[in-house]
Coordinates of C-alpha atoms and ligand atoms in Angstrom, one line a residue:
X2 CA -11.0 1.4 18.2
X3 CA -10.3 -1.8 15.7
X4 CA -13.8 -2.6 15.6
X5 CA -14.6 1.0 14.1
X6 CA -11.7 0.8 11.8
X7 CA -12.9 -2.5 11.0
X8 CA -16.5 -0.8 10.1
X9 CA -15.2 1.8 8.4
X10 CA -13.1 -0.6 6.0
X11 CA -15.6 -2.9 5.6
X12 CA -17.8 0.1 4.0
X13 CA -15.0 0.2 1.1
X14 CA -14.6 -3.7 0.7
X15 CA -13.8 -4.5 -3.4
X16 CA -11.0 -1.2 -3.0
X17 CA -7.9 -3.1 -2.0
X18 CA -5.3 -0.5 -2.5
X19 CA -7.8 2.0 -0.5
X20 CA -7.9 -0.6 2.6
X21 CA -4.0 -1.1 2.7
X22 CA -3.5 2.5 2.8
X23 CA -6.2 3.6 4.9
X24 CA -5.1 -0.1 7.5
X25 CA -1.8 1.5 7.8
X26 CA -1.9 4.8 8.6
X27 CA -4.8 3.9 11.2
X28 CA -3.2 1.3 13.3
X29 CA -0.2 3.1 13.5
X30 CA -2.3 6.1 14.9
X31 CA -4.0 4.4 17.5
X32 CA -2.1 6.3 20.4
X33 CA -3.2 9.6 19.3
X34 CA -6.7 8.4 18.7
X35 CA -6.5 7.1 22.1
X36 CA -5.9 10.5 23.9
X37 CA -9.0 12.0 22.4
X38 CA -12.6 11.0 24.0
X39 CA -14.3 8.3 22.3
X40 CA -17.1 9.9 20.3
X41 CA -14.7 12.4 19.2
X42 CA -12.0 10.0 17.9
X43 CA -14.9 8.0 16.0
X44 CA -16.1 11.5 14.2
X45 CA -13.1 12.3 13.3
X46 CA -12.3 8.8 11.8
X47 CA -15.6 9.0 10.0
X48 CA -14.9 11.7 8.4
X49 CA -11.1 11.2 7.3
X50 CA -11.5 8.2 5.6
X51 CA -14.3 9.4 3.4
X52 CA -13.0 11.7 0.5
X53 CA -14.7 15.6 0.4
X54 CA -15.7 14.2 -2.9
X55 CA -14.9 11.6 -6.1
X56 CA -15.7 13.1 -9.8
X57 CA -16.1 10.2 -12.2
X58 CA -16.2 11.3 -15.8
X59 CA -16.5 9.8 -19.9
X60 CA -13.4 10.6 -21.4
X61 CA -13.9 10.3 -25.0
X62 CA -11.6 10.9 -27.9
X63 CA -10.8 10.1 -31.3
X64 CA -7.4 7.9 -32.3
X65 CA -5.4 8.7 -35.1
X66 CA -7.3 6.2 -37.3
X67 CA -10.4 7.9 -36.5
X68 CA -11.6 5.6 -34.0
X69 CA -13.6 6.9 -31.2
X70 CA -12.1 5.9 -27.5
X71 CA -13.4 6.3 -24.1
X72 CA -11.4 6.1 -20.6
X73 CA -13.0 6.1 -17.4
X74 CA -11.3 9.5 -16.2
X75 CA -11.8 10.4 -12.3
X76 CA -10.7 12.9 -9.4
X77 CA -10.5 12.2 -5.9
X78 CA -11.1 15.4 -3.7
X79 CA -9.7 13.4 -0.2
X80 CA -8.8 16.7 2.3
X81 CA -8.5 20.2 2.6
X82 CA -8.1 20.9 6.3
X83 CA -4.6 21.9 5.4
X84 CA -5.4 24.0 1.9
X85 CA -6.7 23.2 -1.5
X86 CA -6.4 19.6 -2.8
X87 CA -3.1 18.7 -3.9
X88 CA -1.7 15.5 -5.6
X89 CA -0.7 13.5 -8.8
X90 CA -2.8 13.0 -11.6
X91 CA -2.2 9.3 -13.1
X92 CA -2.5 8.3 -16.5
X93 CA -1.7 4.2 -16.6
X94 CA -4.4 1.6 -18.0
X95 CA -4.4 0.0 -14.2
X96 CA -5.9 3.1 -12.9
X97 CA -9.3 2.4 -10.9
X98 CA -11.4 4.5 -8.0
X99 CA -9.3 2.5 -5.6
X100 CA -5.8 3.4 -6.5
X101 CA -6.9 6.8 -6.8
X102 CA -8.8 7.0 -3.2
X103 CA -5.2 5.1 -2.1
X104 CA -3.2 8.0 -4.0
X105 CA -5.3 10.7 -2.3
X106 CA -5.3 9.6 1.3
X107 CA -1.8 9.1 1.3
X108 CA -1.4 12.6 -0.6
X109 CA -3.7 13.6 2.7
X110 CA -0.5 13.2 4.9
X111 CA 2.2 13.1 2.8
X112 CA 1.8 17.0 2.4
X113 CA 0.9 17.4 5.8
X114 CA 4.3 16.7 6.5
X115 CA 5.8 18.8 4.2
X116 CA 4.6 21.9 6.4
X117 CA 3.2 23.5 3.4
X118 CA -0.5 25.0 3.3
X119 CA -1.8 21.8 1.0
X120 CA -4.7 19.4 1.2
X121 CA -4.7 15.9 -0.4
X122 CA -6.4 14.6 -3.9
X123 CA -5.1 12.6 -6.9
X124 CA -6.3 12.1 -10.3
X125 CA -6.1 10.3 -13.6
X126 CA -7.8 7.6 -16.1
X127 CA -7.0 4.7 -17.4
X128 CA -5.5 5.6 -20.7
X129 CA -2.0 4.1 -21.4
X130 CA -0.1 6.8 -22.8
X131 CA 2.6 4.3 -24.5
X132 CA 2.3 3.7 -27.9
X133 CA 0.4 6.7 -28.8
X134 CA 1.2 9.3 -31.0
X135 CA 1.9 12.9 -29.4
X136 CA -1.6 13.8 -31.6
X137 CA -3.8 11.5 -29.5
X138 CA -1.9 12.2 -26.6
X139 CA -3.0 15.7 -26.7
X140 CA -6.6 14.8 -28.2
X141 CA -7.1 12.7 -24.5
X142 CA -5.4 15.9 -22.2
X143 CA -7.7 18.2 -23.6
X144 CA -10.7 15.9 -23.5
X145 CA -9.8 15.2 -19.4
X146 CA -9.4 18.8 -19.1
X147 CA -13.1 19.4 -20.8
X148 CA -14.5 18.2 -17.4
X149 CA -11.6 18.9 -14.8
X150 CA -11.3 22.4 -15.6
X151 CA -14.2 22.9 -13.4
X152 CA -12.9 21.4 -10.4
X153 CA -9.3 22.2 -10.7
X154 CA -7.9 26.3 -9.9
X155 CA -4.7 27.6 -7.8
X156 CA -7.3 28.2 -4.8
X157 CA -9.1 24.9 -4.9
X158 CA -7.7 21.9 -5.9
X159 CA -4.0 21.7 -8.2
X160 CA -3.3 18.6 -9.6
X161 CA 0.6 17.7 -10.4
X162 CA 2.2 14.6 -12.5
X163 CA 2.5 11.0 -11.8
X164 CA 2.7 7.8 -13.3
X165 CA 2.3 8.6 -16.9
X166 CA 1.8 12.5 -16.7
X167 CA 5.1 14.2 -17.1
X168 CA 5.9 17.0 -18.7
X169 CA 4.6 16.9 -22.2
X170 CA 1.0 15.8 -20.3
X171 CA 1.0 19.0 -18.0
X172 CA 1.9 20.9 -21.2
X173 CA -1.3 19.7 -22.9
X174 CA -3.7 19.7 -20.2
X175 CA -2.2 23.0 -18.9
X176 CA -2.9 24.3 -22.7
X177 CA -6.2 22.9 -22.3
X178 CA -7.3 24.8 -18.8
X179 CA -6.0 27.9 -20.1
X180 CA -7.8 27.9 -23.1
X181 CA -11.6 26.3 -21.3
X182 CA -11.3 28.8 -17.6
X183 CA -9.8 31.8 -19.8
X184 CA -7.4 32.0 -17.2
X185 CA -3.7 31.8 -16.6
X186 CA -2.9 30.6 -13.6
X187 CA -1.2 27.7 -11.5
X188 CA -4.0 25.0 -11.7
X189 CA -1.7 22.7 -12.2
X190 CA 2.0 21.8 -11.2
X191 CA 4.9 20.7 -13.2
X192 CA 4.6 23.1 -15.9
X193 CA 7.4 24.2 -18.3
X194 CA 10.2 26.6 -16.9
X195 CA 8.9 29.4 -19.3
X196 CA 5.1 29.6 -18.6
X197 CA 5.3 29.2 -14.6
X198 CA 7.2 26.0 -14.2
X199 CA 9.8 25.9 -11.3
X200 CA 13.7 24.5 -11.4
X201 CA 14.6 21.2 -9.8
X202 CA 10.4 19.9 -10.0
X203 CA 11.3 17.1 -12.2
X204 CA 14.1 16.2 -9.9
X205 CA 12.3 16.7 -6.6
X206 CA 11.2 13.5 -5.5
X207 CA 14.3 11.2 -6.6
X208 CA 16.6 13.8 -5.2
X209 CA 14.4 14.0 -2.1
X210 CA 14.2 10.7 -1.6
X211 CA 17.9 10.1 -2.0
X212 CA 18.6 13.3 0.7
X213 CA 15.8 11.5 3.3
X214 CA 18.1 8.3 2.8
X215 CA 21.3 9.7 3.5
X216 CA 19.7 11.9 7.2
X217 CA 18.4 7.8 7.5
X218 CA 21.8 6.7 7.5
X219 CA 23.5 9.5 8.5
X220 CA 21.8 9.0 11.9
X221 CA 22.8 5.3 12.3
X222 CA 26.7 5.9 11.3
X223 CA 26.7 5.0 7.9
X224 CA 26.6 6.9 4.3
X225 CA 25.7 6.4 1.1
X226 CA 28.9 6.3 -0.7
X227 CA 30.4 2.8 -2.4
X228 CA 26.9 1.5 -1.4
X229 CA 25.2 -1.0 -3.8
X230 CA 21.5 0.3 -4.5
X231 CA 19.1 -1.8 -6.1
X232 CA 16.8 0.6 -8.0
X233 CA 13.6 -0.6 -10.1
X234 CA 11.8 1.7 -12.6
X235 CA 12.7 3.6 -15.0
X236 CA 11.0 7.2 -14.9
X237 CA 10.3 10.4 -13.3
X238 CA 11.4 9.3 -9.8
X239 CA 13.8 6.7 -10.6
X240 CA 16.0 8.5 -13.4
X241 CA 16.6 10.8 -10.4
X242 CA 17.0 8.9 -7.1
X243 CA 19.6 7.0 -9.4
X244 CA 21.0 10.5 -10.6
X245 CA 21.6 11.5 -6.8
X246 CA 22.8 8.0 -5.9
X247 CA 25.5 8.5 -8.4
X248 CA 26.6 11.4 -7.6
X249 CA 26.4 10.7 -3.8
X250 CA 29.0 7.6 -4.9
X251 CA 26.2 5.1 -4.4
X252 CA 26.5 2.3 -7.0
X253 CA 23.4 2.0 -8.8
X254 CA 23.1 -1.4 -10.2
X255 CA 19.4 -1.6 -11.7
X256 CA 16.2 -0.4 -13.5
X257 CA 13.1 -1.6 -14.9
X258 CA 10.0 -0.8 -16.4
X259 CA 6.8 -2.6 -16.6
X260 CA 8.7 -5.4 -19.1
X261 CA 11.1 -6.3 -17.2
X262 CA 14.7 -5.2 -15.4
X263 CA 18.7 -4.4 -16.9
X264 CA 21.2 -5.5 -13.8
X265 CA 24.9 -3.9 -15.2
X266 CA 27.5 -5.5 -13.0
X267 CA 29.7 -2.2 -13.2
X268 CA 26.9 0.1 -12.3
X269 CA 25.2 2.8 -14.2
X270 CA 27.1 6.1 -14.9
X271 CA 26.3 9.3 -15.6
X272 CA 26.4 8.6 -19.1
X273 CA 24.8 5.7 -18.9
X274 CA 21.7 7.3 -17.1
X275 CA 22.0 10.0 -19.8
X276 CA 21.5 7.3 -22.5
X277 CA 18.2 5.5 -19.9
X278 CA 16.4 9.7 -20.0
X279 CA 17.1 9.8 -23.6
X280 CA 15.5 6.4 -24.6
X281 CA 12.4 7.0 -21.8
X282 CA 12.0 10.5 -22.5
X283 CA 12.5 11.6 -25.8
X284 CA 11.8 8.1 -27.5
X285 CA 9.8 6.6 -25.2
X286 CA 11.0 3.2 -25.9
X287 CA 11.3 0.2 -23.3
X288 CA 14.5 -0.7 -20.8
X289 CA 16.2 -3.8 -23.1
X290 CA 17.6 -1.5 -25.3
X291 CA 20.0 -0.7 -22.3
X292 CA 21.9 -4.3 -22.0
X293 CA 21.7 -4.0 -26.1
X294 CA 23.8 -1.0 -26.0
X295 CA 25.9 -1.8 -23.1
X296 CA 28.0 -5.4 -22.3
X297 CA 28.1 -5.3 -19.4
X298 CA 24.0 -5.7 -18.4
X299 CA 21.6 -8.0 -18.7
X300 CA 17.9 -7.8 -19.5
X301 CA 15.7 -9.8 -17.5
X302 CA 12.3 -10.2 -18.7
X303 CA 9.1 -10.2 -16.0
X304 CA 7.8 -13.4 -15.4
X305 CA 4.2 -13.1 -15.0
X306 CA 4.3 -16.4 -13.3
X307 CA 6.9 -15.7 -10.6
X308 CA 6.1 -15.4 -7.0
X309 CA 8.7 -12.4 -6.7
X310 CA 10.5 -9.8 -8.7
X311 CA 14.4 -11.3 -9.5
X312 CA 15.1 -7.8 -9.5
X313 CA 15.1 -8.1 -5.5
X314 CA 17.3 -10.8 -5.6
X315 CA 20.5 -9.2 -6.8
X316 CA 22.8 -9.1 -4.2
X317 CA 23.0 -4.8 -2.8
X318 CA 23.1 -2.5 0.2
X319 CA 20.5 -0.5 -0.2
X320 CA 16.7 -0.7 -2.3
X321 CA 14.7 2.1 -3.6
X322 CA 11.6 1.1 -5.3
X323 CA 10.6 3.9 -7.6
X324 CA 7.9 1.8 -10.0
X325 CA 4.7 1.6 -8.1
X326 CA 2.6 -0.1 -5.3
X327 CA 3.1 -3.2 -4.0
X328 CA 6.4 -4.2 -6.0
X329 CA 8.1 -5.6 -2.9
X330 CA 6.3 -8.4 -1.4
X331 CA 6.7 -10.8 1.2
X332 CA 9.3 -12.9 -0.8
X333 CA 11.2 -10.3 -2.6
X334 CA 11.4 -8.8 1.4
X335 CA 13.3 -12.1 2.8
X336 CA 15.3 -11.9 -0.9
X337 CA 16.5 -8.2 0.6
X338 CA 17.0 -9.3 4.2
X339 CA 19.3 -12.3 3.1
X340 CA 21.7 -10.0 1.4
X341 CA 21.4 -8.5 3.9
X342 CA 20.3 -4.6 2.8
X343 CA 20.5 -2.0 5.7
X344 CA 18.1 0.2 4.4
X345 CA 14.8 0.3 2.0
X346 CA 13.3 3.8 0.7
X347 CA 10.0 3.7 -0.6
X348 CA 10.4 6.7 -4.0
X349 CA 7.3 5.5 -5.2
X350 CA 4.0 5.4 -3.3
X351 CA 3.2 2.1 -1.0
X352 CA 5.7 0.2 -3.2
X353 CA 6.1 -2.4 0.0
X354 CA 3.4 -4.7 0.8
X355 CA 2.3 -4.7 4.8
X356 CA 4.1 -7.7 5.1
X357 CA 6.9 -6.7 3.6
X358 CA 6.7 -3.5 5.4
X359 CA 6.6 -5.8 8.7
X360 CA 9.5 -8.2 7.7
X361 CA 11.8 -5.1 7.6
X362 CA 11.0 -3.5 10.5
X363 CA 10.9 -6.8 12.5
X364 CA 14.8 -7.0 10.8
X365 CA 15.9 -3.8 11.8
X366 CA 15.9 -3.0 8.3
X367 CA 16.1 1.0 8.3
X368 CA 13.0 1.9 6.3
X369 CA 12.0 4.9 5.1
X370 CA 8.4 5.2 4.5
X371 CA 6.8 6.7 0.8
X372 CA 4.8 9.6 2.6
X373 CA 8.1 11.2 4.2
X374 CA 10.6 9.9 1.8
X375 CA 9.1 11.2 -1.7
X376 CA 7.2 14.3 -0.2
X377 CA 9.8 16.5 -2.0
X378 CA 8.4 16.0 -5.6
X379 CA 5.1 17.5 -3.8
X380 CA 7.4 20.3 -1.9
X381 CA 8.4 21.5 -5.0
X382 CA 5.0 21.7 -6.4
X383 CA 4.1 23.8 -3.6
X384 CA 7.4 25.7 -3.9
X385 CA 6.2 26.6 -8.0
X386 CA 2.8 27.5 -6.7
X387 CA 4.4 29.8 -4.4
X388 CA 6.4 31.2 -7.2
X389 CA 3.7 31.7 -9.7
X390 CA 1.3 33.9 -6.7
X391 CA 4.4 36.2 -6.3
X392 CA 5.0 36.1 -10.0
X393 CA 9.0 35.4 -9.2
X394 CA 11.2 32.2 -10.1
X395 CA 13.8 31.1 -7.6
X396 CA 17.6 30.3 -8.6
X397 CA 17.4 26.2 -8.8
X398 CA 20.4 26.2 -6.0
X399 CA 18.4 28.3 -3.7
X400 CA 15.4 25.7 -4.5
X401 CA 17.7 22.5 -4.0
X402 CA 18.7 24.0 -0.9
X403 CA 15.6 24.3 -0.1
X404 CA 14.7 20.8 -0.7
X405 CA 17.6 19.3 1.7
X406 CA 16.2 21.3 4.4
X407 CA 12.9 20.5 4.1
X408 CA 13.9 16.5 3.9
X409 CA 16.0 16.6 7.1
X410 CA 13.1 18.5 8.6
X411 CA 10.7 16.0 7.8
X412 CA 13.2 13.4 9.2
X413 CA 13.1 15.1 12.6
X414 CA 9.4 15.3 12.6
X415 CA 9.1 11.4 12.1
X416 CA 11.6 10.3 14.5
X417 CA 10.3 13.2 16.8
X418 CA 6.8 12.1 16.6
X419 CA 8.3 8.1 17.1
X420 CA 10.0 8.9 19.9
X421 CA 7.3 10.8 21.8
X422 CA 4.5 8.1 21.1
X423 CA 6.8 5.6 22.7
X424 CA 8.1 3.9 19.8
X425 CA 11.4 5.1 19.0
X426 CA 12.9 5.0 15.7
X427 CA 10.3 4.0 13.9
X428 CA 9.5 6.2 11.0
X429 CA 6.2 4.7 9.6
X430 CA 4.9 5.2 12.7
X431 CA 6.2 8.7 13.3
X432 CA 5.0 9.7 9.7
X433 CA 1.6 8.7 10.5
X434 CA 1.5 9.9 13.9
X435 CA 2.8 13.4 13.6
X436 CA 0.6 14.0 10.3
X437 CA -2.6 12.4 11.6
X438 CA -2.5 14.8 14.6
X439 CA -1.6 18.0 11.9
X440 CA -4.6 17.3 10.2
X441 CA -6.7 16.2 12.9
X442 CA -6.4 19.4 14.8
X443 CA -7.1 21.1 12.2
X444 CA -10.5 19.5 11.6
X445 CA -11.2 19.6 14.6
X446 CA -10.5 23.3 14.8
X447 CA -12.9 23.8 12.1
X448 CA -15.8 22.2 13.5
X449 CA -17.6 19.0 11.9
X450 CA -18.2 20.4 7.8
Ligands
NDP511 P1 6.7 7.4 -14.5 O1 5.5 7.2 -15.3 O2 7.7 8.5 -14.9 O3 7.5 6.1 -14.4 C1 6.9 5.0 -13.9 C2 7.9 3.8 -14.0 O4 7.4 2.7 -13.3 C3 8.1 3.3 -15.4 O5 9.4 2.8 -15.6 C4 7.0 2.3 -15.5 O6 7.3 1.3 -16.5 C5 7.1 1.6 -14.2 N1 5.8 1.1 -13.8 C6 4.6 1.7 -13.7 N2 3.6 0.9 -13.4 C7 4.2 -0.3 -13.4 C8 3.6 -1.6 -13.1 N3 2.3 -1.7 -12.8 N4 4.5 -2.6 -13.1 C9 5.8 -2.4 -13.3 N5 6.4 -1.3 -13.6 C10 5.5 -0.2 -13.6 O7 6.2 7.7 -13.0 P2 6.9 8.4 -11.8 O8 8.4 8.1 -11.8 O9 6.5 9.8 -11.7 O10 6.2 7.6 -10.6 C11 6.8 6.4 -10.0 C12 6.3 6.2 -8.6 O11 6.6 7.4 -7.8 C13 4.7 6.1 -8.4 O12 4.5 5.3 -7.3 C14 4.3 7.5 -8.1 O13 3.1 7.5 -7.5 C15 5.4 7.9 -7.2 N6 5.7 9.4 -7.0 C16 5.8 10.2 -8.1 C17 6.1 11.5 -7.9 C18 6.2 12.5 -9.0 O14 6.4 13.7 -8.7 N7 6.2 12.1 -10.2 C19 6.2 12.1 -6.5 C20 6.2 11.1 -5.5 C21 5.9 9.8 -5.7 P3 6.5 1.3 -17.9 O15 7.0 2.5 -18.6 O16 6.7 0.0 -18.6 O17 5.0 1.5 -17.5
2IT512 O1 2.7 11.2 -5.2 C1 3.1 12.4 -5.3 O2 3.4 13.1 -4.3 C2 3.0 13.1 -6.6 N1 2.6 12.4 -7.6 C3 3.3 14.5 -6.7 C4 2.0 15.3 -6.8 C5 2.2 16.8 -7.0 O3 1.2 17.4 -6.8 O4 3.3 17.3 -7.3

């Protein structure tokens, strides 16, 4: 079976980020792929690793100066065994095919294990929303909506937020699609509370992530509170994995953005974080104005020369890398084991590098894998597209209930799945194995299309 996966990868060479993800999930997957016969498992390999189809579009629009622009806009259609394709849309200027195939495949299993009827896609350009005026933010959403309005709908493929596409970007592009498809209707997730939006989405994935760490620990004795946690980024996901750490009595000791990292040696606060969702939301401006405004932290600026991220190195219990992929690499992994840490959740998606990955799990390091850990910020997208077909909105306690349950139930699944593929308490693994087979089955159900 490695020499197919081999082939298979070697079709894709040049998309790096693809590779990793794809690697991953099909080594771990091997005993499952080993059950079926041959020529089946090869098919069926074949065919998950090459997306239903990849839309690359001219995104052109005109800057506040009057300049004309044009990104390279693109949406990856990876699987719809499971439902219509589902995942972020990205807006960041690193954006390429690769990182959006990576996005999708993972998406692919991610909801898989989330139970809900949803196949896997992603989206985005390479536009860098910071620095630009609200004007030319909205000029670019409705020029990517001119050509995804085609592709996107509630029964085909319904693209949510993601790096760069919060809510003032599903505001403009959902504007956009209602406007082009003369249609109201949840194509996209994310949206406002008062035009089909649904309570606790903006919070899903921190708090979700923050809920699959404490089952984590919970099952090996130990608990979140007093805990140091090391916590990088700065947005969606990381203004609320810090907001649940808080208020589990976790000491939250860091963030960062794409400049650098604040480390306050009393911890962030509620007021604190108030003060980090002010300055990244409403002003949009950049993480040092943190240690300016409070003593007691200190900005440290990236080093695009360093061979790891100091952030790493601060001494803590617990990491949860909430920035992006491939922030925690092989030295910023023997930085964590030193201190030592007894548990790493990937919020964001692939933030660990495979060796990283390895390093931890060789150190009994308890690691929670990105496709289980931050699958509720994709729950509660399903959970407002369920809302906006039965034209109801749930309370936001019965929805944060609902959030808890569905993390320890995907916590089950992976240590279920670990256990019964002989390798026991492993959750990467189990992730991958129990939502491989989910999809699997049901492509093989449905016959080779
Ligand atoms: P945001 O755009 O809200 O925040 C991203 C944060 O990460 C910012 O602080 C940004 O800094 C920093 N960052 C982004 N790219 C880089 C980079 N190349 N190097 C250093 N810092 C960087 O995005 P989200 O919080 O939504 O997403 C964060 C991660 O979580 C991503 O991996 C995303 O795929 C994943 N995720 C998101 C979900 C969601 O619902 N939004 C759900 C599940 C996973 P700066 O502002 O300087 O760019
Ligand atoms: O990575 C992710 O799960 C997301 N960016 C959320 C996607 C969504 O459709 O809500």
């Amino acid at each position: 079976m490695r020499e197919t996966i081999e082939r298979f990868l070697a079709r894709d060479a040049g998309e790096r980020e693809f590779q990793q993800a794809v690697r991953e999930v099909l080594e771990s997957v091997e005993p499952f792929l080993a059950r079926l016969p041959q020529a089946v498992a090869e098919g069926l390999l074949a065919r998950i690793v090459e997306p239903e189809r990849v839309i690359s579009f001219r995104v052109p629009w005109v800057d506040d100066r009057g300049r004309t622009c044009v990104n390279r806009g693109f949406l990856v259609e990876m699987n719809n065994a499971l439902g219509p394709f589902k995942g972020g849309l990205r807006f960041h200027p690193s954006v390429t095919q690769s990182i959006l195939k990576f996005l999708a495949f993972q998406q692919v299993f991610k909801n898989a294990l989330t139970g809900l009827p949803l196949g896997g896609g992603a989206g985005g350009a390479d536009f860098d929303p910071k620095g630009k005026s609200d004007a030319e933010v909205m000029r670019f959403c409705t020029s990517f909506m001119r050509e995804l309005y085609r592709h996107v709908g509630s029964r085909v493929d319904i693209p949510g937020g993601d790096i760069g596409v919060g809510a003032r970007e599903i505001g403009f592009l959902f504007g956009a699609y209602r406007r082009m498809a003369n249609r109201f209707e949840g194509a996209l997730t994310g949206k406002g509370l008062a035009w089909g939006g649904s309570l606790f989405r903006a919070e899903a994935a921190g708090y979700g992530c923050v809920y699959f760490a404490s089952e984590l620990l919970a099952a090996h004795g130990l608990g979140l509170e007093g805990q140091v946690c090391l916590v990088s980024g700065s947005g969606n996901v990381a203004q609320h994995t810090a907001e649940k750490l808080i208020q589990a009595g976790a000491r939250v000791v860091t963030l960062s953005d794409s400049s650098g990292h604040i480390y306050d040696r009393d911890g962030i606060d509620e007021e604190k974080l108030a003060f980090v969702k002010h300055l990244k939301n409403v002003r949009r401006g950049r993480i040092h104005e943190y240690a300016e405004k409070y003593r007691s932290a200190v900005f440290v600026p990236v080093d695009p020369a360093g061979d790891h991220n100091p952030l790493w190195a601060h001494r803590a219990d617990c990491a949860f890398p909430c920035a992006t992929e491939n922030e925690i690499g092989e030295q910023d992994a023997y930085r964590l084991i030193n201190h030592p840490v007894k548990l790493v959740c990937e919020a964001a998606n692939m933030p660990c590098t495979p060796e990283a990955v390895q390093l931890f799990t060789g150190k009994n390091v308890l690691f929670a894998p990105g496709k289980a850990a931050n699958a509720g910020g994709v729950a509660v997208s399903g959970l407002e597209l369920v809302q906006n077909s039965m034209r109801l909105s749930w309370a936001g306690e019965e929805i944060d209930a609902r959030l808890r349950l569905l993390m320890k139930g995907i916590h089950r699944t992976c240590l279920e799945a670990a256990e019964s593929y002989g390798s026991p308490g492993e959750l990467l693994r189990g992730a991958n194995l129990a939502a491989f087979e989910k999809v699997a089955r049901a492509m093989l159900d449905q016959g080779v299309v």
